[in-house]
PDB file of C-alpha atoms in Angstrom:
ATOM      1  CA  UNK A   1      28.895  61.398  96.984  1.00 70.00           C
ATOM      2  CA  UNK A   2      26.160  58.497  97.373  1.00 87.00           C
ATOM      3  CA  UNK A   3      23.579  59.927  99.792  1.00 96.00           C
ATOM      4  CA  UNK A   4      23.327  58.588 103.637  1.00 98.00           C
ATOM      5  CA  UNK A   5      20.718  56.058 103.839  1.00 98.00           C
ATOM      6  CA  UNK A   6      18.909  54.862 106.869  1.00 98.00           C
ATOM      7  CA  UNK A   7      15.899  52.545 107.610  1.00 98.00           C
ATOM      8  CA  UNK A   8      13.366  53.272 110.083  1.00 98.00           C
ATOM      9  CA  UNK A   9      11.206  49.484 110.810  1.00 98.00           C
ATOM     10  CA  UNK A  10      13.934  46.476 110.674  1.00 97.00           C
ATOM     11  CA  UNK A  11      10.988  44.048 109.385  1.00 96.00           C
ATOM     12  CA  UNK A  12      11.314  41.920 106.269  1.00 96.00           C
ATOM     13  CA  UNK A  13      11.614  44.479 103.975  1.00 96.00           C
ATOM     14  CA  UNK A  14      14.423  46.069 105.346  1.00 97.00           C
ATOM     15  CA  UNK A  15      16.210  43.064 106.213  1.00 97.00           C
ATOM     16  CA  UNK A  16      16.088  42.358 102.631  1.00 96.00           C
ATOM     17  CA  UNK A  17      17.184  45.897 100.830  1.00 97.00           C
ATOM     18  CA  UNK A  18      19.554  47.321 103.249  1.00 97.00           C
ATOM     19  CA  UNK A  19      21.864  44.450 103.271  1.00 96.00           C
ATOM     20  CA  UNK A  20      21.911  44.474  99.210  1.00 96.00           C
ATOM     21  CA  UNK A  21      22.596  48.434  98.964  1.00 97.00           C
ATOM     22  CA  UNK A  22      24.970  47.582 101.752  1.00 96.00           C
ATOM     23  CA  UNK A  23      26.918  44.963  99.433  1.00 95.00           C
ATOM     24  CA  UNK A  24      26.196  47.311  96.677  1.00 95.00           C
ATOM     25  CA  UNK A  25      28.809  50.015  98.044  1.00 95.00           C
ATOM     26  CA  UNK A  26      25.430  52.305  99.042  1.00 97.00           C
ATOM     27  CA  UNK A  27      26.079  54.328 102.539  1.00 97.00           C
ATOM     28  CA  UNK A  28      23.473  52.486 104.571  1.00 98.00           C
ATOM     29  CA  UNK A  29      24.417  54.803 108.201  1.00 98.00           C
ATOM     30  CA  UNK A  30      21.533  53.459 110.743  1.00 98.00           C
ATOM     31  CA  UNK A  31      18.901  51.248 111.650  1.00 98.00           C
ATOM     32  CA  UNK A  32      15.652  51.749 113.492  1.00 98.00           C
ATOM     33  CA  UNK A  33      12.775  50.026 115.024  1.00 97.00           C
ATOM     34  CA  UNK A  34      10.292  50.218 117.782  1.00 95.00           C
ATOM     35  CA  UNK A  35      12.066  46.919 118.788  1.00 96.00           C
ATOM     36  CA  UNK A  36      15.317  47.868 119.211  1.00 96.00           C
ATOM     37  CA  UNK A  37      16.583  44.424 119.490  1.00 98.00           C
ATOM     38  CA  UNK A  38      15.519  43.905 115.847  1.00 97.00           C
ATOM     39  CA  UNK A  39      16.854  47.147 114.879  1.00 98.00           C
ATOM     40  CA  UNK A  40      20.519  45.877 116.525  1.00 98.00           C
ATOM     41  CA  UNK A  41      20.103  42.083 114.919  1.00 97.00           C
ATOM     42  CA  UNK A  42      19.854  44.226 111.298  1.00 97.00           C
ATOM     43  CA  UNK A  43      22.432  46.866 112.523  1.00 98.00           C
ATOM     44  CA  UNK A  44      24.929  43.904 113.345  1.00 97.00           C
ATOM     45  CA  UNK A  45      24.704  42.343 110.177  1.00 95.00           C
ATOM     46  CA  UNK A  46      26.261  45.936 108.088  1.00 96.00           C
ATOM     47  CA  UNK A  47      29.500  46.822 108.830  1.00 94.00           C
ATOM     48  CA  UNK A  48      29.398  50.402 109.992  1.00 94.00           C
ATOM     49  CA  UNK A  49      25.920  50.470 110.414  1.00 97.00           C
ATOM     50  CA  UNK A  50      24.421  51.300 114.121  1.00 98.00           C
ATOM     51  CA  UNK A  51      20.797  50.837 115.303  1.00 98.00           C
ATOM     52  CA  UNK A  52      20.052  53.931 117.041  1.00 98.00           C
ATOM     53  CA  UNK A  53      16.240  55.777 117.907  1.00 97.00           C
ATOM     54  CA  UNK A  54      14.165  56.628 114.869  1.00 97.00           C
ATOM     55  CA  UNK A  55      14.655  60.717 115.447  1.00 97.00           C
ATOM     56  CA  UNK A  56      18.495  59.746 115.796  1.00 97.00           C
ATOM     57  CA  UNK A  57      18.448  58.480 112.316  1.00 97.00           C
ATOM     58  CA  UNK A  58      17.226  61.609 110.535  1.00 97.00           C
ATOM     59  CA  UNK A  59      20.556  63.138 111.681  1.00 97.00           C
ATOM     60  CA  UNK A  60      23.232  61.223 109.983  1.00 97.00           C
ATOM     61  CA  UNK A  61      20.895  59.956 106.692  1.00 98.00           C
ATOM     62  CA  UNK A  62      19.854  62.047 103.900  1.00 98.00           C
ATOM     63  CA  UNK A  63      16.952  59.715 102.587  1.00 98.00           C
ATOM     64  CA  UNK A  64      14.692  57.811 105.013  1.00 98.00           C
ATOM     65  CA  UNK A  65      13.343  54.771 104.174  1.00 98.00           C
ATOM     66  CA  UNK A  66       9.679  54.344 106.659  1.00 98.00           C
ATOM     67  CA  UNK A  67       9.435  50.273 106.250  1.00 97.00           C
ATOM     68  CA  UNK A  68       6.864  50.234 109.019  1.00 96.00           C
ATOM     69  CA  UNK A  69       3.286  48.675 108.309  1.00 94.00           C
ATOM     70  CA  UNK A  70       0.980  50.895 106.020  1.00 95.00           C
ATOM     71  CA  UNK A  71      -0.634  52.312 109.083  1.00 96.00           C
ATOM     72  CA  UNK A  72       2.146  53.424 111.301  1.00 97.00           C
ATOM     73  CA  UNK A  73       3.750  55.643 108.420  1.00 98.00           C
ATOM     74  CA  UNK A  74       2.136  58.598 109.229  1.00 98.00           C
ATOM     75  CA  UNK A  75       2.291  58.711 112.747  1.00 98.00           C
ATOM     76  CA  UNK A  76       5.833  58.177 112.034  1.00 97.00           C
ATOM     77  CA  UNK A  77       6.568  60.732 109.877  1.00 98.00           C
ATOM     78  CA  UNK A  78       4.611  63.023 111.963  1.00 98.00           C
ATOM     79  CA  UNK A  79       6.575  62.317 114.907  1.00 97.00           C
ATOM     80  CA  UNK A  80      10.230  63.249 113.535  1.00 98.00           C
ATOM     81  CA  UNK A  81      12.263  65.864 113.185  1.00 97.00           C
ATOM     82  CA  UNK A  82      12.495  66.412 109.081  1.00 98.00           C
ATOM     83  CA  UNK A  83      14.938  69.187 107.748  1.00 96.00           C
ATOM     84  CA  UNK A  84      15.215  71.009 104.374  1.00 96.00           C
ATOM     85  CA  UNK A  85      16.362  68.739 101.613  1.00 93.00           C
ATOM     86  CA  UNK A  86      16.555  65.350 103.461  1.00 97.00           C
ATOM     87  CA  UNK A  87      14.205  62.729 101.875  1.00 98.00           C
ATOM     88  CA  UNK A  88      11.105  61.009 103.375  1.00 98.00           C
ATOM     89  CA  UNK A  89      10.275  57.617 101.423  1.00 98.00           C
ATOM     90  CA  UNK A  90       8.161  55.013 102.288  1.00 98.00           C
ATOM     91  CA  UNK A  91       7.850  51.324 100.941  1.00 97.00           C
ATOM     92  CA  UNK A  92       4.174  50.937 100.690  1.00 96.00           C
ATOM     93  CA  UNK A  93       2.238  49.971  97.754  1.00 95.00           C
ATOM     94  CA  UNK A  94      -1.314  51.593  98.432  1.00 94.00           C
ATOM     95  CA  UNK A  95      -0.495  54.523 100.443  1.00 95.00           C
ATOM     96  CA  UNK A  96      -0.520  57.734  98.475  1.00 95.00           C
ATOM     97  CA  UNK A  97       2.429  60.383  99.532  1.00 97.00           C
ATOM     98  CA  UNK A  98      -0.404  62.520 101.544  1.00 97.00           C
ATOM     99  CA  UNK A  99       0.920  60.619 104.636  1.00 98.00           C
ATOM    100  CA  UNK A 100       4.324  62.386 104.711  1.00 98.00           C
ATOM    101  CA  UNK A 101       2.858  65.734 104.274  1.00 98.00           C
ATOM    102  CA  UNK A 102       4.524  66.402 107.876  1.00 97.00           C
ATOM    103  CA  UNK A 103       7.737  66.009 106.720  1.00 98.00           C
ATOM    104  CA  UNK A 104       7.047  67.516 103.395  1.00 98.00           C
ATOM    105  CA  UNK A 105       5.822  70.968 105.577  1.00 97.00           C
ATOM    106  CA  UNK A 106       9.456  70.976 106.964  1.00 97.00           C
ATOM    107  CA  UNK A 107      11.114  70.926 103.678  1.00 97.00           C
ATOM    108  CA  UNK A 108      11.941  67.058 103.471  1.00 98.00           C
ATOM    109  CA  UNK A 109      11.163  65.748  99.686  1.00 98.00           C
ATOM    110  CA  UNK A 110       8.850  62.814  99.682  1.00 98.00           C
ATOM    111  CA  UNK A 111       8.374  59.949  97.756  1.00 98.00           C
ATOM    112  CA  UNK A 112       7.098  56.240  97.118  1.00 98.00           C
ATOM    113  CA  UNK A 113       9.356  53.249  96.630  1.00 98.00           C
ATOM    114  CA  UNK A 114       7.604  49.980  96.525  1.00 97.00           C
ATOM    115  CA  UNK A 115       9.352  46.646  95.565  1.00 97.00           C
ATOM    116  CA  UNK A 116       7.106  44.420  93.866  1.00 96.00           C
ATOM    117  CA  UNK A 117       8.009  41.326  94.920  1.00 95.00           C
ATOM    118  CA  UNK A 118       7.310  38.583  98.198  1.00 92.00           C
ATOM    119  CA  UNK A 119       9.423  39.171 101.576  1.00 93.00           C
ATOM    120  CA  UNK A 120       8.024  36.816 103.612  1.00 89.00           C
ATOM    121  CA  UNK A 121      11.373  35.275 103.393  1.00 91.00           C
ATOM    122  CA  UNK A 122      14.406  38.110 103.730  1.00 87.00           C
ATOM    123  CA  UNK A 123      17.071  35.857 102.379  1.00 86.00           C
ATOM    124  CA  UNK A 124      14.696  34.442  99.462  1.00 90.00           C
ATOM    125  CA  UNK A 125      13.586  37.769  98.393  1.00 91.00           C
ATOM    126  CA  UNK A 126      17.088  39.023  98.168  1.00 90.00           C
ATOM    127  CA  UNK A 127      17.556  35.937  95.759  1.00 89.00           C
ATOM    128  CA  UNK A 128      14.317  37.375  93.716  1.00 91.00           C
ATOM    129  CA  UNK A 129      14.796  40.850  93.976  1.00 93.00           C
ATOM    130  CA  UNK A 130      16.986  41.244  90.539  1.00 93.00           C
ATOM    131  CA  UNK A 131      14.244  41.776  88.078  1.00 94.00           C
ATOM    132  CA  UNK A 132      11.595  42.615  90.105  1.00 96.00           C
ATOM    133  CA  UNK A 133       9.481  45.739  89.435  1.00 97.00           C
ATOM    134  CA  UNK A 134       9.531  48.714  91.869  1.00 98.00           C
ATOM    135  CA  UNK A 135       6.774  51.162  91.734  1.00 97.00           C
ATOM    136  CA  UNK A 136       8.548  55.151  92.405  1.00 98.00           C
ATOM    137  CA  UNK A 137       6.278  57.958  92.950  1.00 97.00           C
ATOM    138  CA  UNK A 138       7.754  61.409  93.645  1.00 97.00           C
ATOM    139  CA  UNK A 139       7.362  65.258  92.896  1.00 96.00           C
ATOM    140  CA  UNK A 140      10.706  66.032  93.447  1.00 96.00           C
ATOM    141  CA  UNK A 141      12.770  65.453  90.145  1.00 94.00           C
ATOM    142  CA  UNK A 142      16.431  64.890  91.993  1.00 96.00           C
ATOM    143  CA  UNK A 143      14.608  62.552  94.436  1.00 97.00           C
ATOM    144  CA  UNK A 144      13.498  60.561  91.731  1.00 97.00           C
ATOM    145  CA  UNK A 145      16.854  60.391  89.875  1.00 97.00           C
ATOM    146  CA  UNK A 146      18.082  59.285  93.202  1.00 97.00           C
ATOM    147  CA  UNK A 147      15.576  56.346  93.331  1.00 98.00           C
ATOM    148  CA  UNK A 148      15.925  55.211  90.140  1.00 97.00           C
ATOM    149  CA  UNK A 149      19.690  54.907  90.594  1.00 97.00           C
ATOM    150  CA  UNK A 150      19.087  53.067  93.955  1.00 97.00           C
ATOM    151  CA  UNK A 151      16.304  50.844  91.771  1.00 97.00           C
ATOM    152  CA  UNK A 152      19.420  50.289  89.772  1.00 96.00           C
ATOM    153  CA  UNK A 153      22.125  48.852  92.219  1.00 96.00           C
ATOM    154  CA  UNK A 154      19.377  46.581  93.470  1.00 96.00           C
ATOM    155  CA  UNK A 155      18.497  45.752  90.481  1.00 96.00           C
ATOM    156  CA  UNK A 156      14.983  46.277  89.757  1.00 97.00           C
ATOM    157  CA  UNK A 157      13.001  47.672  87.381  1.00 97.00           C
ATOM    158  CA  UNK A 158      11.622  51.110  88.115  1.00 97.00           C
ATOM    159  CA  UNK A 159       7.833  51.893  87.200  1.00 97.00           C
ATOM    160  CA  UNK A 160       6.585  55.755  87.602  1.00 94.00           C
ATOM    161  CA  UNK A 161       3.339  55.459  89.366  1.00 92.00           C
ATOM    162  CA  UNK A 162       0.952  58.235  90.154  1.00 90.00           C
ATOM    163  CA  UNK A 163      -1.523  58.671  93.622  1.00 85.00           C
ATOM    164  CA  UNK A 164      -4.605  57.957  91.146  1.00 90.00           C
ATOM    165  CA  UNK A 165      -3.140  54.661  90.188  1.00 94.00           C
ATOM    166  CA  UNK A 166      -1.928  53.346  93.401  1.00 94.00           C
ATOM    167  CA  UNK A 167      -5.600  51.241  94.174  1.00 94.00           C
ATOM    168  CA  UNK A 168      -5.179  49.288  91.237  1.00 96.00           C
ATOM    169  CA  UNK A 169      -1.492  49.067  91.008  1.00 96.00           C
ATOM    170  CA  UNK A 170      -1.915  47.667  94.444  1.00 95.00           C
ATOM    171  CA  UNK A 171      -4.997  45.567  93.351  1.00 96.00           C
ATOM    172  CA  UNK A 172      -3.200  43.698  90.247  1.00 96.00           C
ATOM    173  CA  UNK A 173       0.064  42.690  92.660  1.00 95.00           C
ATOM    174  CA  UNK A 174      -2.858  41.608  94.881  1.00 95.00           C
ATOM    175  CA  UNK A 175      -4.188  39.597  92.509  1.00 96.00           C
ATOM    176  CA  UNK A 176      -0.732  38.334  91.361  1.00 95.00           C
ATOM    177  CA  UNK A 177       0.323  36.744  94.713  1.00 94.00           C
ATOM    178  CA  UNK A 178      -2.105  35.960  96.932  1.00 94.00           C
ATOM    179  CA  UNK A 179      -5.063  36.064  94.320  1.00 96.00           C
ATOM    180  CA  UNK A 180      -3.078  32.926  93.068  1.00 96.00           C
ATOM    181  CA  UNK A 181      -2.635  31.570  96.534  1.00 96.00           C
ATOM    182  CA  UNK A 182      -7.077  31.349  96.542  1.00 96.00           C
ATOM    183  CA  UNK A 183      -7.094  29.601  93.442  1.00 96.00           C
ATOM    184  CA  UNK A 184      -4.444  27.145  94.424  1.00 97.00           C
ATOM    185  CA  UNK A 185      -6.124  26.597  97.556  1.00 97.00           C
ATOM    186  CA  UNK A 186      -9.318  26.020  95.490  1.00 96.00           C
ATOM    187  CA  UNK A 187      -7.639  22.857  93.432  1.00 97.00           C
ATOM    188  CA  UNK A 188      -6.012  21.290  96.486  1.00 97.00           C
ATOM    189  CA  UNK A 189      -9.547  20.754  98.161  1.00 96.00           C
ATOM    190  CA  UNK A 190      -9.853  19.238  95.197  1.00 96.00           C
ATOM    191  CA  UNK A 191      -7.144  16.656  95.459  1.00 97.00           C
ATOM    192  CA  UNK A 192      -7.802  16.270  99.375  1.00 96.00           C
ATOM    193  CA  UNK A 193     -11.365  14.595  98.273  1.00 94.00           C
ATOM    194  CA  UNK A 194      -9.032  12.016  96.467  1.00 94.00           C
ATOM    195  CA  UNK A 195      -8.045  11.506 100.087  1.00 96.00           C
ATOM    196  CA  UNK A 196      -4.573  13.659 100.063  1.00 97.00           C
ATOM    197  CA  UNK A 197      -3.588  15.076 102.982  1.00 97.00           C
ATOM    198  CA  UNK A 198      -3.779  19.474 102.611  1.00 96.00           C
ATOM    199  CA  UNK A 199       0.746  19.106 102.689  1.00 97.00           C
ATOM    200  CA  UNK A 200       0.344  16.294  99.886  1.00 97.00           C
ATOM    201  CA  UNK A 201      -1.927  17.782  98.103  1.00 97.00           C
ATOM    202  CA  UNK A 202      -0.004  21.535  97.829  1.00 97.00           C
ATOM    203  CA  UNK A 203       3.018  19.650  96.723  1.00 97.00           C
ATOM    204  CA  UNK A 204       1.639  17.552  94.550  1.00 97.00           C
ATOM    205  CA  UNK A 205       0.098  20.771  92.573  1.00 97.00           C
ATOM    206  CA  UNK A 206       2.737  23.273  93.035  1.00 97.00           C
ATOM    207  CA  UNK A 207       5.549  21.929  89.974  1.00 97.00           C
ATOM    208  CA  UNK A 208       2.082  21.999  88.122  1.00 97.00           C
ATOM    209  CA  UNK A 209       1.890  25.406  89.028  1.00 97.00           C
ATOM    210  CA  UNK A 210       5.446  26.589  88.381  1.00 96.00           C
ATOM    211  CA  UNK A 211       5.539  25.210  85.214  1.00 97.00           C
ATOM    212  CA  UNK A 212       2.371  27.624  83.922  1.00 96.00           C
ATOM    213  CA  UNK A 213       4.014  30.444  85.214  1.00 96.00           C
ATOM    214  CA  UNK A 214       7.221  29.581  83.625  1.00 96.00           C
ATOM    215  CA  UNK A 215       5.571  29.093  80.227  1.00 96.00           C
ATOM    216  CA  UNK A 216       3.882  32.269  80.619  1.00 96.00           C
ATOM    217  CA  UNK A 217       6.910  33.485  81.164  1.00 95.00           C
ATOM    218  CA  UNK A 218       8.184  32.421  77.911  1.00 96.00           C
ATOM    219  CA  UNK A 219       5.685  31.984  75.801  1.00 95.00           C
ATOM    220  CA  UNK A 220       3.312  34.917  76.870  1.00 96.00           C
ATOM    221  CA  UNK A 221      -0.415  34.317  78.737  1.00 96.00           C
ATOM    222  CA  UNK A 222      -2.156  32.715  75.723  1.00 95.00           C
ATOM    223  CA  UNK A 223       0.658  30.651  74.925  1.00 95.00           C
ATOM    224  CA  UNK A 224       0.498  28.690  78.240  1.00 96.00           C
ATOM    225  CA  UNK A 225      -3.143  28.028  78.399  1.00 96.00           C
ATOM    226  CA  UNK A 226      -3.463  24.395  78.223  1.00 94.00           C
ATOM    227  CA  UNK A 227      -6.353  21.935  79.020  1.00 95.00           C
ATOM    228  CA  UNK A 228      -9.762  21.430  78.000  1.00 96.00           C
ATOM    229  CA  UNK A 229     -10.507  24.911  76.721  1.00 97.00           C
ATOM    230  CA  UNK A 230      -7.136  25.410  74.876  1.00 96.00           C
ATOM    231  CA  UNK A 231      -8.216  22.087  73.461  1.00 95.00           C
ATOM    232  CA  UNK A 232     -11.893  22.781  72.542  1.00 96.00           C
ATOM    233  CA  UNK A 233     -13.065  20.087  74.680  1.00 97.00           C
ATOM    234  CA  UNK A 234     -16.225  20.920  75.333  1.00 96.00           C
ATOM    235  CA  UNK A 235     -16.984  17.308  76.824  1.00 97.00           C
ATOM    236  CA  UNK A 236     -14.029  17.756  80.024  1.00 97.00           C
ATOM    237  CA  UNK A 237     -14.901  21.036  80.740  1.00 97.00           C
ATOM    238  CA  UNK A 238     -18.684  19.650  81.020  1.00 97.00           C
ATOM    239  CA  UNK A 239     -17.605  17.150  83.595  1.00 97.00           C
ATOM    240  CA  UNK A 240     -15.464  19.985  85.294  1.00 97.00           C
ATOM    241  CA  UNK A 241     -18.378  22.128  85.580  1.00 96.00           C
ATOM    242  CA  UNK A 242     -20.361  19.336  87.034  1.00 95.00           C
ATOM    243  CA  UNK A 243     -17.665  18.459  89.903  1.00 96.00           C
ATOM    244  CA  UNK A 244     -17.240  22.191  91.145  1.00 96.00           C
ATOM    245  CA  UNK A 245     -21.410  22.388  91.099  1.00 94.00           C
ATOM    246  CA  UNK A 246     -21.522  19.541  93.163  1.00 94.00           C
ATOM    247  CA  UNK A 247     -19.045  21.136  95.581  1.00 93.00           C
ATOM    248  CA  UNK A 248     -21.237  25.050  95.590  1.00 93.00           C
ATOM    249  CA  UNK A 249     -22.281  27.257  93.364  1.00 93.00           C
ATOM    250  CA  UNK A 250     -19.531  29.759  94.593  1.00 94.00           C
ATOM    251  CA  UNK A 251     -16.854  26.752  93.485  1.00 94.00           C
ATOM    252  CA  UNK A 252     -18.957  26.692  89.872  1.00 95.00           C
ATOM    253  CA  UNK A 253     -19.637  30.437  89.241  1.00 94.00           C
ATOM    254  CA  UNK A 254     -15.426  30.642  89.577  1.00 95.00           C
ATOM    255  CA  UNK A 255     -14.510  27.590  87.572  1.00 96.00           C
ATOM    256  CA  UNK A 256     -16.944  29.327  84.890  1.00 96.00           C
ATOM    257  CA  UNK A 257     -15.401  32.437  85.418  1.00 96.00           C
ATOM    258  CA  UNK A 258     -11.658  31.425  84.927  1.00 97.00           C
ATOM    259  CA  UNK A 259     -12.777  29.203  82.020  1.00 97.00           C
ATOM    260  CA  UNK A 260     -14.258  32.095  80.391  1.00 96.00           C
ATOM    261  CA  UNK A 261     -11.334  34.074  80.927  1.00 96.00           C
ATOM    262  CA  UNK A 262      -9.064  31.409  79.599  1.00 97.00           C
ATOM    263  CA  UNK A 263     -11.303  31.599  76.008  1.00 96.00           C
ATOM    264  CA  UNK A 264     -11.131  35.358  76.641  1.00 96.00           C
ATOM    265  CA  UNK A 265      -7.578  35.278  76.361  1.00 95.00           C
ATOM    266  CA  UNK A 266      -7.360  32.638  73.481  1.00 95.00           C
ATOM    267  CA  UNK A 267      -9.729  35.066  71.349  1.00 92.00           C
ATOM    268  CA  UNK A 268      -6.460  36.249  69.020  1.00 88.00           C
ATOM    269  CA  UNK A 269      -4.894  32.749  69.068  1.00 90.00           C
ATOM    270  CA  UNK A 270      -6.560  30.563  66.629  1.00 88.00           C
ATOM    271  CA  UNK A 271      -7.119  28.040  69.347  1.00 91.00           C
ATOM    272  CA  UNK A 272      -9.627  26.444  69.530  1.00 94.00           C
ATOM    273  CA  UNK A 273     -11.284  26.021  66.195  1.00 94.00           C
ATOM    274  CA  UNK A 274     -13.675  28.459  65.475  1.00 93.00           C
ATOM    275  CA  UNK A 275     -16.323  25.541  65.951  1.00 95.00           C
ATOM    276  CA  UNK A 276     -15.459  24.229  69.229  1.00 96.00           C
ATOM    277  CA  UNK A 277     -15.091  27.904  70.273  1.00 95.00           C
ATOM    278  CA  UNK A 278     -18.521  28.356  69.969  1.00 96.00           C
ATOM    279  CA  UNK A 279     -19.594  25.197  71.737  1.00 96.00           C
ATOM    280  CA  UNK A 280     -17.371  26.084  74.879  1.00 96.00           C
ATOM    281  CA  UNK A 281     -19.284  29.271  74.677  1.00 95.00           C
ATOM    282  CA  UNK A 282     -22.521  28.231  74.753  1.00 95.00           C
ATOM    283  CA  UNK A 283     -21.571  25.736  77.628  1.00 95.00           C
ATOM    284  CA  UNK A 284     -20.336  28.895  79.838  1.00 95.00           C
ATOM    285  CA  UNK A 285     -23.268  31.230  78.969  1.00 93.00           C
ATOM    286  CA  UNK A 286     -25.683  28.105  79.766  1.00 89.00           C
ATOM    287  CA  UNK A 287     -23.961  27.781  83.404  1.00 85.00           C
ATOM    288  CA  UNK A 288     -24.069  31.839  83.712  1.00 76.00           C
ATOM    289  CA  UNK A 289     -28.146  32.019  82.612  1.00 69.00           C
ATOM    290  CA  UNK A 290     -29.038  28.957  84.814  1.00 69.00           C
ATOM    291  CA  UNK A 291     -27.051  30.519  87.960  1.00 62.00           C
ATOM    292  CA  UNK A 292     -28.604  33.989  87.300  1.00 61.00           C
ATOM    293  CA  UNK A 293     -32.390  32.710  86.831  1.00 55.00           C
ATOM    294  CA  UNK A 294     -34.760  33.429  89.806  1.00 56.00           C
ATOM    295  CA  UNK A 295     -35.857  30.903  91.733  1.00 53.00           C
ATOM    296  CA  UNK A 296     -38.148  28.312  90.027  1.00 50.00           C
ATOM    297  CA  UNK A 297     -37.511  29.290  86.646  1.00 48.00           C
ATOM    298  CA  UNK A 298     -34.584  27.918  84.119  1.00 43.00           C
TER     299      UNK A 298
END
């Protein structure tokens, strides 16, 4: 028999992966929240499903999903009444498994289960979800085969992740999504000195943006770098440098530094010529020395 499933937080998350292990035949039995009019909104949308307090959940679900915010969990799990072979889980990405060590005292098996991927939007995530990666950490060997076949019906892709690795797991998605966001942001106050308004100039850069990340997609990281570097242009990226310097030196030292990254990544590619390699180079380690020189001094 599939195991009894509840959710305990009826935010984003939730509204996105208990309707899809609902449709996916998985016995989702209860919904709770410490609003329990968002617990009943979820609750209403799952046939056989009832939004009932968080303690009341425990009793008719043998794994708990916690989809609270990161710093609620363990209060949470310290506050409810675990039993011998029922399963704690929560959905965070940087919190280790030490915060269900309550419920790991009373018997409960704990574990990790972290979609990687953007709920801001329920209904758009549950579009995005087939694919996606999600991170599983657990000690218990059944409780893993369990999440890894729920990984399965919703269709992601499971990655084993260790405590030790959760800071920089957590630090590439970081990096990933909203690390992107920054640099976006960074190019339209760009195209707002053109005289754009900030909507205009988002959506004027954004197809721009999808189409890297669908080449990358295809054709790998190096295989998508275009521009002035990918070309060898030393001249452009010159005038680049000389447009983000006018702006700060924080706006140059990161043009330089995603430039140089760019070449970095180009290094097993061929591209560009070995000659104009070496001129873009130079050009970057002159912007780097003249940044890092004391004061008065070149």
């Amino acid at each position: 028999m599939s195991p009894r499933i509840a959710f305990i937080g009826a935010g984003r998350l939730a509204q996105c992966l208990a309707p899809v292990l609902a449709e996916q035949g998985e016995a989702v039995t209860a919904i709770a929240s410490r609003d329990p009019a968002a617990a009943q909104r979820l609750a209403d949308q799952l046939p056989g499903v009832h939004a009932l307090p968080a303690a009341d959940c425990l009793a008719v679900a043998d794994i708990v999903f916690l989809s609270t915010p990161d710093d609620a969990i363990e209060a949470l799990a310290a506050s409810l009444p675990w039993r011998r072979g029922q399963a704690a889980v929560h959905c965070s990405g940087a919190t280790g498994l030490d915060v269900l060590d309550t419920a790991h005292r009373a018997g409960a098996m704990v574990g990790g289960f972290h979609p990687l991927q953007i709920f801001s939007d329920p209904r758009t995530a549950r579009e995005r979800l087939r694919g996606s990666v999600v991170a599983i950490e657990t000690p218990d060997g059944s409780l893993g085969e369990q999440l890894h076949r729920l990984a399965g019906r919703l269709g992601l892709r499971p990655l084993a992740l260790s405590g030790r690795q959760r800071a920089a797991y957590h630090a590439a998605a970081n990096i990933a999504a909203s690390g992107l966001l920054s640099v976006l942001s960074e190019a339209c106050s760009l195209f707002e000195q053109l005289g754009l308004a900030a909507d205009q100039a988002l959506a004027a850069l954004m197809p721009l943006a999808r189409g890297a990340l669908d080449a990358a997609s295809q054709r790998g990281l190096p295989g998508a770098i275009a521009g002035p570097v990918a070309r060898g242009d030393a001249r452009v990226l010159a005038a680049h440098l000389q447009v983000m310097e006018a702006r700060d030196a924080d706006a140059l030292q990161l043009y330089r530094w995603l430039s140089q990254r760019q070449l970095d990544l180009l290094a097993d590619s061929g591209k560009p010529e070995p000659a104009a390699r070496a001129a873009l180079a130079a050009l970057l380690a002159t912007v780097q020395a003249e940044r890092s020189a004391p004061a008065g001094k070149t």
